[in-house]
Amino acid sequence: MAQLIRRAAALNKSLPAASFAARGLATASTSSITVETSLPFTGHNIDPPSRSVETSPQELLTFFRDMALMRRMEIAADSLYKAKLIRGFCHLYDGQEAVCVGMEAAINRKDCIITAYRDHCIFLGRGGTLLEAFAELMGRKDGCSKGKGGSMHFYKKEGGFYGGHGIVGAQVPLGCGLAFAQKYSKDESVTFAMYGDGAANQGQLFEALNMAALWDLPAILVCENNHYGMGTAEWRAAKSPAYYKRGDYVPGLKVDGMDALAVKQACKFAKEHALKNGPIILEMDTYRYHGHSMSDPGSTYRTRDEISGVRQERDPIERIRKLVLAHDLATEKELKDTEKEVRKEVDEAIAQAKESPMPDPSELFSNVYAKGLGTESFGADRKEVRTVLP
Amino acid sequence: MAASFGVSSAAAANAVKSPALSPPSLPVIRSEARPISCRVNKSRKAGKITTKAVAAQAENPASAASKPGHEVLLFEALREGLEEEMERDPRVCIFGEDVGHYGGSYKVSKGLADKYGDLRVLDTPIAENSFTGMAVGAAMTGLRPVVEGMNMGFLLLAFNQISDNCGMLHYTSGGQFTIPTVIRGPGGVGRQLGAEHSQRLESYFQSIPGIQMVACSTPYNAKGLMKAAIRSENPVVLFEHVLLYNLKERIPDEEYVVSLEEAEMVRPGEHVTILTYSRMRYHVMQAAKTLVNKGYDPEVIDIRSLKPFDLYTIGNSIKKTHKVLIVEECMRTGGIGASLTAAINENFNDYLDAPIVCLSSQDVPTPYAGTLEEWTVVQPGQIVTAVEQLCR
């Protein structure tokens, strides 16, 4: 055993970080592998796509690394919260990583994603850095929103990530607005408006869906159904928990949200559909290991057996790990080393974020108004000079 | 959908991707004839401005003979402003109920759907919360939507979108997104429209950080404010009044924009400063006629900018007259007058010879009966009495 560890360590030293794909498969790294999704898709008013997903070793290894990074980030955020470095509300995404990673694999940065408050991992997927994420969580200047937004307000304009919203359901009409703008400028991209099973009961969702269908907007409504709206199980909040069917005249697709490849297939399918035919609803059947937020233990409304059961049978990272090992794309040791590497990355980012200073007091008043037409707004009451225009 | 979308993809795509606007070359109208002392921006020069609130173009002797400008009704002035901005910038679009084919319930957007297509002048279903949210989402990508509430009171349904998303997104995203929306619509007490259709939302919206609020009162400032609001990078709520849509005035032919943060000097005077806005301006001017006959000289200022207050103009007036009367249509509790009273007390307490008097509407739902409705809002007679008492 010790010998193996030493050999693995030696291997690790000689292998640069991102050379997974180069290991013995230089010619085959982008070769195609066909994998069957764990479950078939269920369609509502639409023919579901095939269960066979095209992928590649490169992609599978990227999935593994990205999901391991996200998982590690969320666990680290848990410790930071308990150490009182993160305050307020902190909603963690561990268990749901496959949704985010599968979606990114199917789209590009011109497509828009908007989600609610469980947004840390989606931010990473859209190009956000660990430093920006941790600094924002700790309320520091280097955060993605300069420390003024917090956990629920991560945004990345260049990456097409529109947040990060605290009020349940309010982001869905915004998402339809993003789709409207995409249709207006005719740039062949789509918007994924994400929400949860709790938000699925909001009226504004149906209003937005009606409008999206009426005007054929390229909007894809993604319900991340983790089966609990905070402490209320879905069967206690919804007469019909078949969220993918709620669109009625809008087609829907139910997807196993713990299978990154199924998510990728569904999102690709949805994007093609939305560009031609207008909105579609995707229901991702997923699960969160943590409670609703850090102030929720997560065990008063569900049993620990249920949580550990899901972790054993459906964990997204384990699924990819098994796939990678089954197709002989990397060894057990290499995967463990990736995880260690990712852990180190996260620890370094946290250390760097801790060094980042708190925002300047003057930041209290900046970005309340934007400057426009050369006029200047001086905050609450303009006492001094009148505005001068160009 | 077989509708024609009046924006060419190239123009719109380019416009959406390059949001930087070149500074406009048209004159900006200042409403006071006082030189500006600039302490903030060194590049500005102190200078005299025109006393008349008309576009200061080079004099053309040939046109001096005929009367300049054209006569419009207030709703037409709003439409002109909207149309000019839509022509100028392909990113400007309109969302609202019955704004397209119907032409707008107060005809503000009449003819625009025929000219610009169904996508730019969008008829929405009756879903204020969602279409306001959609406007905010579209604004995040660079479009410049103008949201019409058929009656301002209906926008209470969109309060969350207006306060959290419209007002706060610029701040919570650390400046990444600007929300250049305009939210407009008729409000105020009309002619026996009933309680729910006679609301004054300026008092509810005034605490929302991040939005600007303006109230138009004449065709001239309606067009100017509409244009300025559309060009502003901040979300602006433009309050119109149901009873003022048919006011007629001669406005300039040339393009003009008025400043969003400035108050308008309606009648300079010496004895008392009367601050008002929207429809109450006309009640005040009616009272002013009586007051002048009685020998008083009131200074009437239409504050126009409800958030932020133009304390510069207001302060200079108070320094001159030392007495303030606020006449507003909001309710007494928590209205614009209440905030203005607090702001003036805080900033200009030394200059006041008497406590500020604030005449507002009664704290009741607006009744349907005509006589009761009349007593709900401030009438010119009450204004005259208040000035007489103040100037004793």
XYZ file of C-alpha atoms in Angstrom, chain A residues 110 112 114 136 144-146 148-150 153-158 161-165 167 169-178 180-187 202-208 210-212 214-217 363-390, chain B residues 1 5 7-9 12-13 16-17 23-24 26 28 30 32 34 36-41 44 90-93 95 119-120 122-125 127-131 133-134 136-138 140-141 143 160-161 164-165 167 169-178 209-212 228 231 233-234 257 259 261-262 307-312 343 347:
164
model
C -23.681 33.701 -25.172
C -27.756 33.240 -20.428
C -30.312 33.086 -14.289
C -17.965 37.811 -1.944
C -17.720 39.459 -7.657
C -20.162 42.095 -6.431
C -17.517 44.028 -4.496
C -22.105 44.335 -1.542
C -24.240 41.460 -2.715
C -23.382 38.442 -0.635
C -26.131 37.977 -5.347
C -23.362 36.484 -7.465
C -23.294 37.857 -11.013
C -20.931 37.521 -13.933
C -21.869 39.737 -16.830
C -19.121 38.526 -19.205
C -24.645 34.767 -15.602
C -27.427 37.043 -14.437
C -27.569 36.050 -10.806
C -28.172 35.383 -7.932
C -31.651 36.492 -6.632
C -36.784 36.552 -3.711
C -39.508 33.089 -8.193
C -38.717 36.716 -9.071
C -35.885 35.609 -11.339
C -38.147 33.756 -13.758
C -39.770 36.840 -15.307
C -36.282 38.316 -15.496
C -35.209 35.178 -17.341
C -38.030 35.640 -19.822
C -36.848 39.219 -20.238
C -33.373 37.939 -21.089
C -36.932 38.555 -25.011
C -33.731 40.529 -25.498
C -32.152 37.554 -27.247
C -35.083 37.343 -29.610
C -35.027 41.118 -30.123
C -31.385 41.073 -31.156
C -31.758 37.795 -33.030
C -28.517 36.291 -31.774
C -45.265 31.081 -7.663
C -47.839 32.824 -9.836
C -45.278 34.893 -11.676
C -43.870 31.698 -13.155
C -47.089 30.988 -14.968
C -47.392 34.596 -16.050
C -43.894 34.475 -17.445
C -47.611 32.416 -20.776
C -45.728 35.353 -22.194
C -42.771 33.242 -23.266
C -47.134 33.677 -26.567
C -44.132 35.339 -28.152
C -42.027 32.191 -28.805
C -39.222 33.410 -26.606
C -18.491 52.008 -1.385
C -21.630 52.394 0.704
C -22.767 55.069 -1.718
C -21.283 53.873 -4.974
C -23.391 52.019 -7.539
C -26.693 53.190 -6.075
C -27.199 55.137 -9.252
C -25.450 54.777 -12.555
C -24.162 57.870 -14.271
C -26.257 58.752 -17.245
C -26.543 61.630 -19.680
C -23.692 63.294 -17.832
C -25.931 64.059 -14.914
C -24.743 63.198 -11.443
C -26.961 62.093 -8.662
C -25.582 62.908 -5.290
C -27.346 60.277 -3.295
C -30.362 61.216 -1.255
C -30.689 64.956 -1.803
C -28.831 67.072 -4.226
C -27.788 70.168 -2.367
C -24.919 71.631 -4.237
C -24.250 72.111 -7.857
C -26.894 71.602 -10.408
C -26.292 69.016 -13.037
C -24.584 70.002 -16.227
C -25.092 68.091 -19.401
C -22.635 67.478 -22.200
C -45.873 34.488 -35.108
C -40.573 42.914 -36.044
C -35.828 46.115 -35.919
C -33.219 44.867 -38.330
C -31.086 42.284 -36.647
C -30.276 45.870 -33.042
C -27.402 43.480 -32.573
C -27.242 45.916 -28.016
C -23.567 45.037 -28.061
C -23.158 62.514 -25.872
C -26.125 64.293 -27.385
C -28.846 69.123 -28.227
C -30.411 71.121 -22.199
C -32.306 74.866 -17.289
C -33.684 79.158 -13.731
C -29.024 81.952 -12.347
C -24.073 78.039 -11.882
C -21.201 77.914 -9.462
C -19.447 74.650 -10.066
C -17.625 73.147 -7.180
C -17.745 69.552 -8.143
C -16.608 69.188 -11.708
C -17.791 72.919 -16.154
C -33.277 50.870 -31.660
C -32.920 49.448 -28.159
C -35.888 51.436 -26.859
C -39.020 49.317 -26.656
C -44.062 46.979 -22.709
C -41.986 43.311 -30.822
C -40.884 46.841 -30.053
C -45.299 44.854 -26.992
C -48.879 44.185 -25.949
C -48.566 42.234 -22.732
C -51.110 40.085 -20.959
C -49.420 40.337 -15.603
C -47.770 43.442 -14.139
C -45.391 41.564 -11.881
C -44.032 39.488 -14.729
C -43.829 42.003 -17.493
C -39.708 41.645 -14.324
C -39.241 40.934 -18.021
C -35.781 44.433 -15.934
C -34.312 41.259 -17.410
C -34.244 42.819 -20.863
C -29.871 43.830 -17.885
C -28.775 42.845 -21.378
C -32.293 46.995 -24.021
C -41.122 43.475 -5.721
C -39.739 43.716 -9.226
C -35.631 44.643 -5.569
C -34.708 44.086 -9.155
C -33.801 49.528 -7.937
C -29.588 45.205 -9.038
C -27.037 47.846 -9.926
C -25.859 47.851 -6.326
C -26.031 44.161 -5.493
C -24.165 43.242 -8.653
C -21.396 45.633 -7.684
C -22.110 47.844 -10.701
C -22.046 45.047 -13.307
C -25.554 45.674 -14.546
C -27.402 48.912 -15.145
C -32.874 53.110 -3.242
C -31.584 53.232 -6.768
C -34.573 54.614 -8.633
C -35.241 58.176 -9.688
C -34.406 62.322 -20.326
C -31.716 58.259 -21.904
C -28.895 54.801 -17.226
C -30.872 54.640 -13.998
C -34.418 67.355 -23.113
C -32.917 67.651 -16.609
C -33.038 66.331 -11.206
C -34.143 69.951 -11.562
C -36.358 61.601 -5.907
C -33.815 63.144 -5.451
C -35.221 66.520 -4.391
C -33.700 69.561 -6.038
C -32.660 71.117 -2.752
C -30.489 73.615 -4.611
C -35.439 67.403 4.192
C -31.050 71.493 5.677
